[in-house]
PDB file of C-alpha atoms in Angstrom:
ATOM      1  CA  UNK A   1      -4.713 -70.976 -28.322  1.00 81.00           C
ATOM      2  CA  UNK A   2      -4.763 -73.314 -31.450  1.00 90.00           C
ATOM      3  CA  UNK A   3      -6.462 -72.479 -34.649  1.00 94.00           C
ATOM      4  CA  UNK A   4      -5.130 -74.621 -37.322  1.00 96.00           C
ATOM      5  CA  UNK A   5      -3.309 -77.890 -37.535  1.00 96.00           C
ATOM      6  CA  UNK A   6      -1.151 -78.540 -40.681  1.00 96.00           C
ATOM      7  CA  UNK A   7      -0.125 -82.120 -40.270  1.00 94.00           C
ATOM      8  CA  UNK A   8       0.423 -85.508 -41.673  1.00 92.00           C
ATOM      9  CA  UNK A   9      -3.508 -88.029 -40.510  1.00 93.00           C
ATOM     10  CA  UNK A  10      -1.962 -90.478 -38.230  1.00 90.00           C
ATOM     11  CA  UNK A  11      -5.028 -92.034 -36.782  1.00 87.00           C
ATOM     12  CA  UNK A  12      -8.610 -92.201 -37.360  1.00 85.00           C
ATOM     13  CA  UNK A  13     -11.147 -93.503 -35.230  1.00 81.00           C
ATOM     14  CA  UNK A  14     -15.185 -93.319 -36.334  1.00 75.00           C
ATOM     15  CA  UNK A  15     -16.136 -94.200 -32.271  1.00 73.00           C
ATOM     16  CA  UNK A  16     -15.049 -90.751 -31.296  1.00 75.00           C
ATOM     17  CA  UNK A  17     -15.193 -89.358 -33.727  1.00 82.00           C
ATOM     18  CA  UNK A  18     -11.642 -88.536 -33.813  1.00 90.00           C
ATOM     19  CA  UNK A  19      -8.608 -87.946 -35.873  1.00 92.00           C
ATOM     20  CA  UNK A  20      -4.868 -87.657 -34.522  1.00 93.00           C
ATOM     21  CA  UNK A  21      -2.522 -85.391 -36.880  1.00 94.00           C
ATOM     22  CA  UNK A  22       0.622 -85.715 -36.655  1.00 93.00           C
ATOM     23  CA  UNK A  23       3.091 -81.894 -36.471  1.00 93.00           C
ATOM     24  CA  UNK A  24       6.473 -82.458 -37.400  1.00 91.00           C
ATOM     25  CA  UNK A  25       6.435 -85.637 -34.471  1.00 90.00           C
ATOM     26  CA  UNK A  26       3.974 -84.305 -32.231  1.00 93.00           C
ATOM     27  CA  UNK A  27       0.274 -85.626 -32.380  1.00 93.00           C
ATOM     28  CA  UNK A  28      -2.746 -83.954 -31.990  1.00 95.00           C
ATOM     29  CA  UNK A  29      -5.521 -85.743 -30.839  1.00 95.00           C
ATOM     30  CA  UNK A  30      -8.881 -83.682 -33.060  1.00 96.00           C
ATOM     31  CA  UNK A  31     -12.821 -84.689 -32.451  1.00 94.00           C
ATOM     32  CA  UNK A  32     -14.282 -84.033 -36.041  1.00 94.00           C
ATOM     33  CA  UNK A  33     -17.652 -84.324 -36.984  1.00 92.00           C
ATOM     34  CA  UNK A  34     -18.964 -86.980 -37.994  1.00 87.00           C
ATOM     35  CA  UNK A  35     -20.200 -85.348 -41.143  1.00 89.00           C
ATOM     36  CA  UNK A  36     -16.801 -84.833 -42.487  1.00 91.00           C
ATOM     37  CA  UNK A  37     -15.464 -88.082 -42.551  1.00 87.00           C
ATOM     38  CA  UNK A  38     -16.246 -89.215 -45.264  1.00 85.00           C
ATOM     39  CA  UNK A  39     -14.071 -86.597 -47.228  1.00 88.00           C
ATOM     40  CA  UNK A  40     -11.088 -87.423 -44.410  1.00 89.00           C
ATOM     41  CA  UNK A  41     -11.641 -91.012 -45.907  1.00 83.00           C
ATOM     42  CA  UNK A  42     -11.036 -89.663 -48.763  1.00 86.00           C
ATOM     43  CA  UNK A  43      -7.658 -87.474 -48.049  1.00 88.00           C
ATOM     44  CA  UNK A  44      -6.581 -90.770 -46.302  1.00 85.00           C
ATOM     45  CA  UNK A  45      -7.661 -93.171 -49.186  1.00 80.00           C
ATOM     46  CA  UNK A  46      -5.676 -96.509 -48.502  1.00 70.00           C
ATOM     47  CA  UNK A  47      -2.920 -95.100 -46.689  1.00 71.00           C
ATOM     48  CA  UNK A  48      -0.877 -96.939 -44.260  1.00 67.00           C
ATOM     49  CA  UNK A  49      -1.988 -94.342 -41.255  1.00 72.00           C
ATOM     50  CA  UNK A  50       0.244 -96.758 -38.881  1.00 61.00           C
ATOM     51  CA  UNK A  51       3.577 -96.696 -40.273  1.00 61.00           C
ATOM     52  CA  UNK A  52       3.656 -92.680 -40.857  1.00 60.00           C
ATOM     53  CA  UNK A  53       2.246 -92.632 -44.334  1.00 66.00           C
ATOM     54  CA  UNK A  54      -0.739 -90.856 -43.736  1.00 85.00           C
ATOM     55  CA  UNK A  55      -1.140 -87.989 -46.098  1.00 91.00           C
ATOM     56  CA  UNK A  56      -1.116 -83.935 -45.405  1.00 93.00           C
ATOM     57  CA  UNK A  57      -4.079 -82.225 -43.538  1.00 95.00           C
ATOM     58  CA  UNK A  58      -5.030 -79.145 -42.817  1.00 96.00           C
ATOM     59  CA  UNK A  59      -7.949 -78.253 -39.775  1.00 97.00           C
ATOM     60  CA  UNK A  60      -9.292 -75.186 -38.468  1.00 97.00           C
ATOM     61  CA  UNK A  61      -9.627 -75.927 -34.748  1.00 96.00           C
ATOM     62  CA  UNK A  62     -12.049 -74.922 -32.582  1.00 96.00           C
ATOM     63  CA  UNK A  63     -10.249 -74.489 -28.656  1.00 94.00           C
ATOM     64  CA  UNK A  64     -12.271 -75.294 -25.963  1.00 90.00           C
ATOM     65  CA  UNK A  65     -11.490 -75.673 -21.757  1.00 84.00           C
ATOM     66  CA  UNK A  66     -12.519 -74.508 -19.306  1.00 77.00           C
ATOM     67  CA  UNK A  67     -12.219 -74.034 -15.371  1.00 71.00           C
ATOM     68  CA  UNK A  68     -14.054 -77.340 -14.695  1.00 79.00           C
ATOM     69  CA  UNK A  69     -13.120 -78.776 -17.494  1.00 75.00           C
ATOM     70  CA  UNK A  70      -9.350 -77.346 -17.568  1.00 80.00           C
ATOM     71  CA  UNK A  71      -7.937 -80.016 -20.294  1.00 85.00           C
ATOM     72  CA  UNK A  72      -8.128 -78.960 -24.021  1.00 89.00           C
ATOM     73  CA  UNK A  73     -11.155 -80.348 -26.317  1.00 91.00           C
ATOM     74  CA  UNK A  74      -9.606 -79.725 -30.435  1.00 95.00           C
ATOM     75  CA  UNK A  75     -12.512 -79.735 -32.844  1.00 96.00           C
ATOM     76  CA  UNK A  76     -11.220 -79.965 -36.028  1.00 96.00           C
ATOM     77  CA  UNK A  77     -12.872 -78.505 -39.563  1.00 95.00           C
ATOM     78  CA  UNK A  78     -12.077 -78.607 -42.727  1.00 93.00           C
ATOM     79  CA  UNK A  79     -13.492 -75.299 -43.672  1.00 91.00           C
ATOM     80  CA  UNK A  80     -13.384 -72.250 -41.474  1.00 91.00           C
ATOM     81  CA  UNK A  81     -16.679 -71.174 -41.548  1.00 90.00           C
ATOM     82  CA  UNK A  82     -18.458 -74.582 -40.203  1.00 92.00           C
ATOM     83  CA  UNK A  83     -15.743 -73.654 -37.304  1.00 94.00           C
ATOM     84  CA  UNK A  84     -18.040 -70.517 -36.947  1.00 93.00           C
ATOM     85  CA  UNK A  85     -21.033 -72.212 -37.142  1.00 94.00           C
ATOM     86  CA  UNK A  86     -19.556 -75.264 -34.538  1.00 95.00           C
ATOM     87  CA  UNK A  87     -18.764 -71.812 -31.766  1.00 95.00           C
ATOM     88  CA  UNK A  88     -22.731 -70.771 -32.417  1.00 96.00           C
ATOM     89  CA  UNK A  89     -24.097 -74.112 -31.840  1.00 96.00           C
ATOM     90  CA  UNK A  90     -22.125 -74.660 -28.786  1.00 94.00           C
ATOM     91  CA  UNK A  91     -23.721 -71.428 -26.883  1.00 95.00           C
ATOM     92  CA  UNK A  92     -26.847 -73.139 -27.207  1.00 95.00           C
ATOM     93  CA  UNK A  93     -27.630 -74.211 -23.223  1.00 93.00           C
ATOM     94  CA  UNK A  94     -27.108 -78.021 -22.735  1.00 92.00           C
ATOM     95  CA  UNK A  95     -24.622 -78.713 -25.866  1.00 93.00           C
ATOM     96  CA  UNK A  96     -21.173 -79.044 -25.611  1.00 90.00           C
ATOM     97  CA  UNK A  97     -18.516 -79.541 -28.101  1.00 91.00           C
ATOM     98  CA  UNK A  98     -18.475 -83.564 -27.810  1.00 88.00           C
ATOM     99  CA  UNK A  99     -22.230 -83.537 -28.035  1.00 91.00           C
ATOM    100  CA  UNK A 100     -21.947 -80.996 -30.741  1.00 93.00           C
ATOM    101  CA  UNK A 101     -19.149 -82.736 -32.717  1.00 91.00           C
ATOM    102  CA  UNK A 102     -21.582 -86.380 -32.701  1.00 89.00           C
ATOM    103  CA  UNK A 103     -24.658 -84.512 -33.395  1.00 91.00           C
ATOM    104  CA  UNK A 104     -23.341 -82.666 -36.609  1.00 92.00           C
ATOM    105  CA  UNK A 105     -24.590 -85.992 -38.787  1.00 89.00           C
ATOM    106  CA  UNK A 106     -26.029 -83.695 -41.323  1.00 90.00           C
ATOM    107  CA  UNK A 107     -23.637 -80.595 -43.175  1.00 90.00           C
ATOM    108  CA  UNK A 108     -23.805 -77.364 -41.103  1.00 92.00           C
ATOM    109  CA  UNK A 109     -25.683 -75.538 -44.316  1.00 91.00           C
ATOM    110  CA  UNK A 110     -28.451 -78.264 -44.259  1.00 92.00           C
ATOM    111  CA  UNK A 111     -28.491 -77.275 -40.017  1.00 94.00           C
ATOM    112  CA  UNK A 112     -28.982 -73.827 -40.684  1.00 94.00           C
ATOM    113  CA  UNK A 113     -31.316 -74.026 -42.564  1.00 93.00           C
ATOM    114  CA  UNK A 114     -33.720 -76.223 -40.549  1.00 94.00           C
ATOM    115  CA  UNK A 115     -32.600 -73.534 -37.552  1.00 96.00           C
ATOM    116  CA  UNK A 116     -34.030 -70.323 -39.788  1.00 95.00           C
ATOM    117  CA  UNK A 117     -36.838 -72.378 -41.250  1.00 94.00           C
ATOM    118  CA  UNK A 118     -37.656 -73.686 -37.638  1.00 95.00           C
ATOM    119  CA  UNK A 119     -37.658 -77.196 -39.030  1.00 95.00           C
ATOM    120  CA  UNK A 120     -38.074 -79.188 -35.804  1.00 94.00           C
ATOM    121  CA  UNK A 121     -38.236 -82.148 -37.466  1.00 94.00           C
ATOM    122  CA  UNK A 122     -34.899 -82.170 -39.124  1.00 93.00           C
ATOM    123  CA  UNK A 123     -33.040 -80.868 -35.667  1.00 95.00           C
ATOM    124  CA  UNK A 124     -34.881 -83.701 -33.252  1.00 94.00           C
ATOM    125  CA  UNK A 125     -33.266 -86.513 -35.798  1.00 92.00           C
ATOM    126  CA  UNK A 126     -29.933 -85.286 -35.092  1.00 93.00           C
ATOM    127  CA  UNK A 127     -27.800 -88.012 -32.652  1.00 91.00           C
ATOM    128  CA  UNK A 128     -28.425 -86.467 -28.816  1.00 91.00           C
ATOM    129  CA  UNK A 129     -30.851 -83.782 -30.362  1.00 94.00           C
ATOM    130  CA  UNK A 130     -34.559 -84.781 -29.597  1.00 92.00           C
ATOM    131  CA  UNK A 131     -37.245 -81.729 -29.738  1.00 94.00           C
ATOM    132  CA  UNK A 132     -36.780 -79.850 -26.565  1.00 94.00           C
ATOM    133  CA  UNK A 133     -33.309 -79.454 -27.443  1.00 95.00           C
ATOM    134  CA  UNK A 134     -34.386 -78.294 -30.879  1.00 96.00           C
ATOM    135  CA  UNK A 135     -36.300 -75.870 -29.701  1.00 96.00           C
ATOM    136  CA  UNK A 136     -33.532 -74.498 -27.825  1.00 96.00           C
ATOM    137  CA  UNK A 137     -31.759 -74.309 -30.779  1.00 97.00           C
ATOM    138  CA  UNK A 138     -34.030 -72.830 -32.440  1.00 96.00           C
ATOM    139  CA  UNK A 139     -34.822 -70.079 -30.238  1.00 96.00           C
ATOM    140  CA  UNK A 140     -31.129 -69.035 -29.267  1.00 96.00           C
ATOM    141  CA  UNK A 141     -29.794 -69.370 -33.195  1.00 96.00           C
ATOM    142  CA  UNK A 142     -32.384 -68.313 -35.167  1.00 95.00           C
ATOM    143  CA  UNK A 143     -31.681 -65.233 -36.872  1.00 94.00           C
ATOM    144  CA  UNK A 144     -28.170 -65.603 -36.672  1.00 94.00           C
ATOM    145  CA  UNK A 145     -26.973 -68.403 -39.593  1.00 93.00           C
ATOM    146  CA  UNK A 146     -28.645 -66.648 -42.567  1.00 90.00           C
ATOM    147  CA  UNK A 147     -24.828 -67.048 -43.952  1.00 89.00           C
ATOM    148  CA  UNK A 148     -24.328 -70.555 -43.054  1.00 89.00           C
ATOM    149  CA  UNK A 149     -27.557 -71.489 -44.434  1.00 88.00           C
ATOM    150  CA  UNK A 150     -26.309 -70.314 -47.975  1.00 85.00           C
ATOM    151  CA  UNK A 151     -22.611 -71.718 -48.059  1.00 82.00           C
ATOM    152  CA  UNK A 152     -21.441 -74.217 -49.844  1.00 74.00           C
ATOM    153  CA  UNK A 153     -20.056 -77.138 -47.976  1.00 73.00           C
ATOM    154  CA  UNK A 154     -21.326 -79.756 -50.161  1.00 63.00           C
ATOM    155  CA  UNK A 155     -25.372 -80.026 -48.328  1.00 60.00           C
ATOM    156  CA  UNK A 156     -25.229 -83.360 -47.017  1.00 62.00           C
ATOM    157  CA  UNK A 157     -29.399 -83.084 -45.786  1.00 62.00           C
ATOM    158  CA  UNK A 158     -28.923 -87.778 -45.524  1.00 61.00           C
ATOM    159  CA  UNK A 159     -27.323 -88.373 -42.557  1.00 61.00           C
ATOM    160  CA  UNK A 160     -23.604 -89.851 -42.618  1.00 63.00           C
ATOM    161  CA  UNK A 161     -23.857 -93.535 -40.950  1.00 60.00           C
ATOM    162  CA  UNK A 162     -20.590 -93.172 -38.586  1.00 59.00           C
ATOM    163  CA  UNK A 163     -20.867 -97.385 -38.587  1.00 63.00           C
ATOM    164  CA  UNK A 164     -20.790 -97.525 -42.130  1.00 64.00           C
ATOM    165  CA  UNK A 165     -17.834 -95.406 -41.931  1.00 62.00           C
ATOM    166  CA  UNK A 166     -15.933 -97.254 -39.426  1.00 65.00           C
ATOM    167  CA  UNK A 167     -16.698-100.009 -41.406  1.00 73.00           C
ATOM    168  CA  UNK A 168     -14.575 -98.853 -44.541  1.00 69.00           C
ATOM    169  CA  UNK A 169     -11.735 -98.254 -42.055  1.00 68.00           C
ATOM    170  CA  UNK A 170     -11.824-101.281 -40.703  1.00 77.00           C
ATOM    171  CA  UNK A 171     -11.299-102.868 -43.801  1.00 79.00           C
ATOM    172  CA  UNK A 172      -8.503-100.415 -44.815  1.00 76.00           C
ATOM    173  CA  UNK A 173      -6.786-101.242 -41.893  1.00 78.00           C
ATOM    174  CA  UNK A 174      -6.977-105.204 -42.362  1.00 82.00           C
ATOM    175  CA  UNK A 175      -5.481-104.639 -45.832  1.00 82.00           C
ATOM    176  CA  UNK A 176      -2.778-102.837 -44.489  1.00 79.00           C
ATOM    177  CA  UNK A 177      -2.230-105.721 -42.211  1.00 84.00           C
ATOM    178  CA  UNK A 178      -1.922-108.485 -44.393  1.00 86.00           C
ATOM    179  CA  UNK A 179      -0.137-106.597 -46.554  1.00 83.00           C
ATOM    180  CA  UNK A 180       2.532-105.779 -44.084  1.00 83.00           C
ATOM    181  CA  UNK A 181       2.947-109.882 -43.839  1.00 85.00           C
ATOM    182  CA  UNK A 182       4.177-109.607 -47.519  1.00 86.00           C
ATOM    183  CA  UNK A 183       1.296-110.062 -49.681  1.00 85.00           C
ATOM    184  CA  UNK A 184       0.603-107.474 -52.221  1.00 85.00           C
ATOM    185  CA  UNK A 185      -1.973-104.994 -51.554  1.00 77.00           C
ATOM    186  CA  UNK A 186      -4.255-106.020 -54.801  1.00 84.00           C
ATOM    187  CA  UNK A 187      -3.937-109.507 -53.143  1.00 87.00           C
ATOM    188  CA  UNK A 188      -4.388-108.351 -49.406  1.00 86.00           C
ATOM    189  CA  UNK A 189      -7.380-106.509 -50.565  1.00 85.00           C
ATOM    190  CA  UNK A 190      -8.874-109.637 -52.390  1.00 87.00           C
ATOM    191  CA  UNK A 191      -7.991-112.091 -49.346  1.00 88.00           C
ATOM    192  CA  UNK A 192     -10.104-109.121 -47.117  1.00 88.00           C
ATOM    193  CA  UNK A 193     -12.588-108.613 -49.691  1.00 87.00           C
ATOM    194  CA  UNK A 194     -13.788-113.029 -49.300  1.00 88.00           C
ATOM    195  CA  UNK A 195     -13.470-113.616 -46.346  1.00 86.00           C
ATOM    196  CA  UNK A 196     -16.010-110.599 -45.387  1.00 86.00           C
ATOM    197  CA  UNK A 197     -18.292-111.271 -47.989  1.00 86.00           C
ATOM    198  CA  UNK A 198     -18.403-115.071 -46.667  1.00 85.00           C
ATOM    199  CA  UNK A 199     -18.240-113.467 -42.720  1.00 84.00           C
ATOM    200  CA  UNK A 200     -19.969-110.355 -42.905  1.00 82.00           C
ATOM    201  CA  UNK A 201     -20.250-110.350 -38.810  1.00 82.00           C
ATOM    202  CA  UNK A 202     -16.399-109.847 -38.826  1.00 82.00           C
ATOM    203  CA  UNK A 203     -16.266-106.329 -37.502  1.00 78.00           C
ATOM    204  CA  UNK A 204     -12.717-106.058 -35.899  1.00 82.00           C
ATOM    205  CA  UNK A 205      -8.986-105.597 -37.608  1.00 84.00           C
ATOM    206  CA  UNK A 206      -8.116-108.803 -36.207  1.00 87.00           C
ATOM    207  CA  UNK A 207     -10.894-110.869 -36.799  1.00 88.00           C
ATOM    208  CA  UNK A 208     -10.656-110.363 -40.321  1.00 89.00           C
ATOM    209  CA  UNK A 209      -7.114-110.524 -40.109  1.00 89.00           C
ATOM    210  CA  UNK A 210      -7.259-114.237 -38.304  1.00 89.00           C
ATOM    211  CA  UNK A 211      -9.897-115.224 -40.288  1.00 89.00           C
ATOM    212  CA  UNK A 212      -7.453-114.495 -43.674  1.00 88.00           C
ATOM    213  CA  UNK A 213      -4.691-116.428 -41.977  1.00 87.00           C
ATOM    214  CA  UNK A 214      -6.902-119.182 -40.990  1.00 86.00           C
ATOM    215  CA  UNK A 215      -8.015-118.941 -44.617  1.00 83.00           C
ATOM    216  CA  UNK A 216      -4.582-119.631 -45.642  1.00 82.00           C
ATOM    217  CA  UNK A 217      -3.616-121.995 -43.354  1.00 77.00           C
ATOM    218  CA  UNK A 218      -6.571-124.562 -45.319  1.00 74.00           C
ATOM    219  CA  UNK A 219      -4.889-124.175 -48.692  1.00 64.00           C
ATOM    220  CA  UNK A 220      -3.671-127.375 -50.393  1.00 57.00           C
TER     221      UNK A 220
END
């Protein structure tokens, strides 16, 4: 069974969510919560994830298959005891780890504490959590995360918008792309940086990264 992953971020991708990490040439393919990415975007800053650069890792993994379901599911944490928290949340009937993984919008002390406060309101605006499944919660965890409730895991009680976050990638990525043509990466980030603000509907690598060529193309 796996239960860490010490590895170089090779891929990231906000529609899973997911993260592939990359040990010594083997890749791991890791769903994360969505509430962490923001601080992944942050270990991967502007790093060229697609020509090996990405930088070190480290994730406590959470291992789950079963007979049914006989191929692996990694869950990946940056801190062990929201691991902890992730194998409690799962026993609760009806959620799995992919529903889990999407629901976590919110950090898991912010969770726990709506669970021991029986804050239905806070559990029923969680992605795929409406308010008979945060009763369930409630009712099969309460009691149980007084320790969770109290770490500190930086509280994030606003939920993390996973488009706004794919967003940012996107536009990291398109850098890296024009950059790779030969520009410099102040001026690949400038070329990126007009033709969104002019385009804002551009949502793809490539669309921004034809629109900057087309961009180009009109110069005198």
């Amino acid at each position: 069974m796996i239960t860490h992953l010490q590895g170089n971020l090779a891929r990231m991708d906000p529609s899973g969510p997911t993260v592939e990490v990359d040990v010594q040439g083997v890749r791991y393919e890791v769903l994360v919560p969505i509430v962490l990415w923001p601080e992944i975007q942050g270990i991967a800053g502007e790093s060229d994830l697609a020509e090996g650069g990405g930088p070190s890792i480290g994730l406590h993994i959470f291992y789950h298959a079963t007979a049914n379901n006989p191929t692996p599911v990694l869950v990946g944490f940056l801190r062990r005891a929201e691991r902890e928290f992730f194998r409690k949340f799962t026993t609760v009937e009806g959620i799995g780890p992919a529903k889990a993984a999407k629901a976590m919008n919110i950090s898991v002390s912010t969770i726990a504490r709506a669970i021991e406060q029986e804050d239905r309101a806070v559990l029923s605006k969680m992605p795929g959590i409406g308010p008979r499944s945060a009763d369930k919660i409630i009712a099969t965890l309460r009691g149980k995360l007084i320790a969770e409730a109290a770490m500190h895991d930086g509280g994030v009680a606003q939920p993390v918008d996973a488009a706004k976050m794919e967003n940012k990638r996107t536009v990291a990525d398109a850098v890296e792309t024009i950059a790779a043509l030969g520009y410099s990466r102040g001026d690949a980030k400038r070329m990126v940086e007009d033709v969104i603000s002019g385009s804002p509907e551009l949502s793809s690598v490539e669309e921004i990264t034809l629109a900057v060529l087309r961009r180009l193309d009109t110069r005198p």
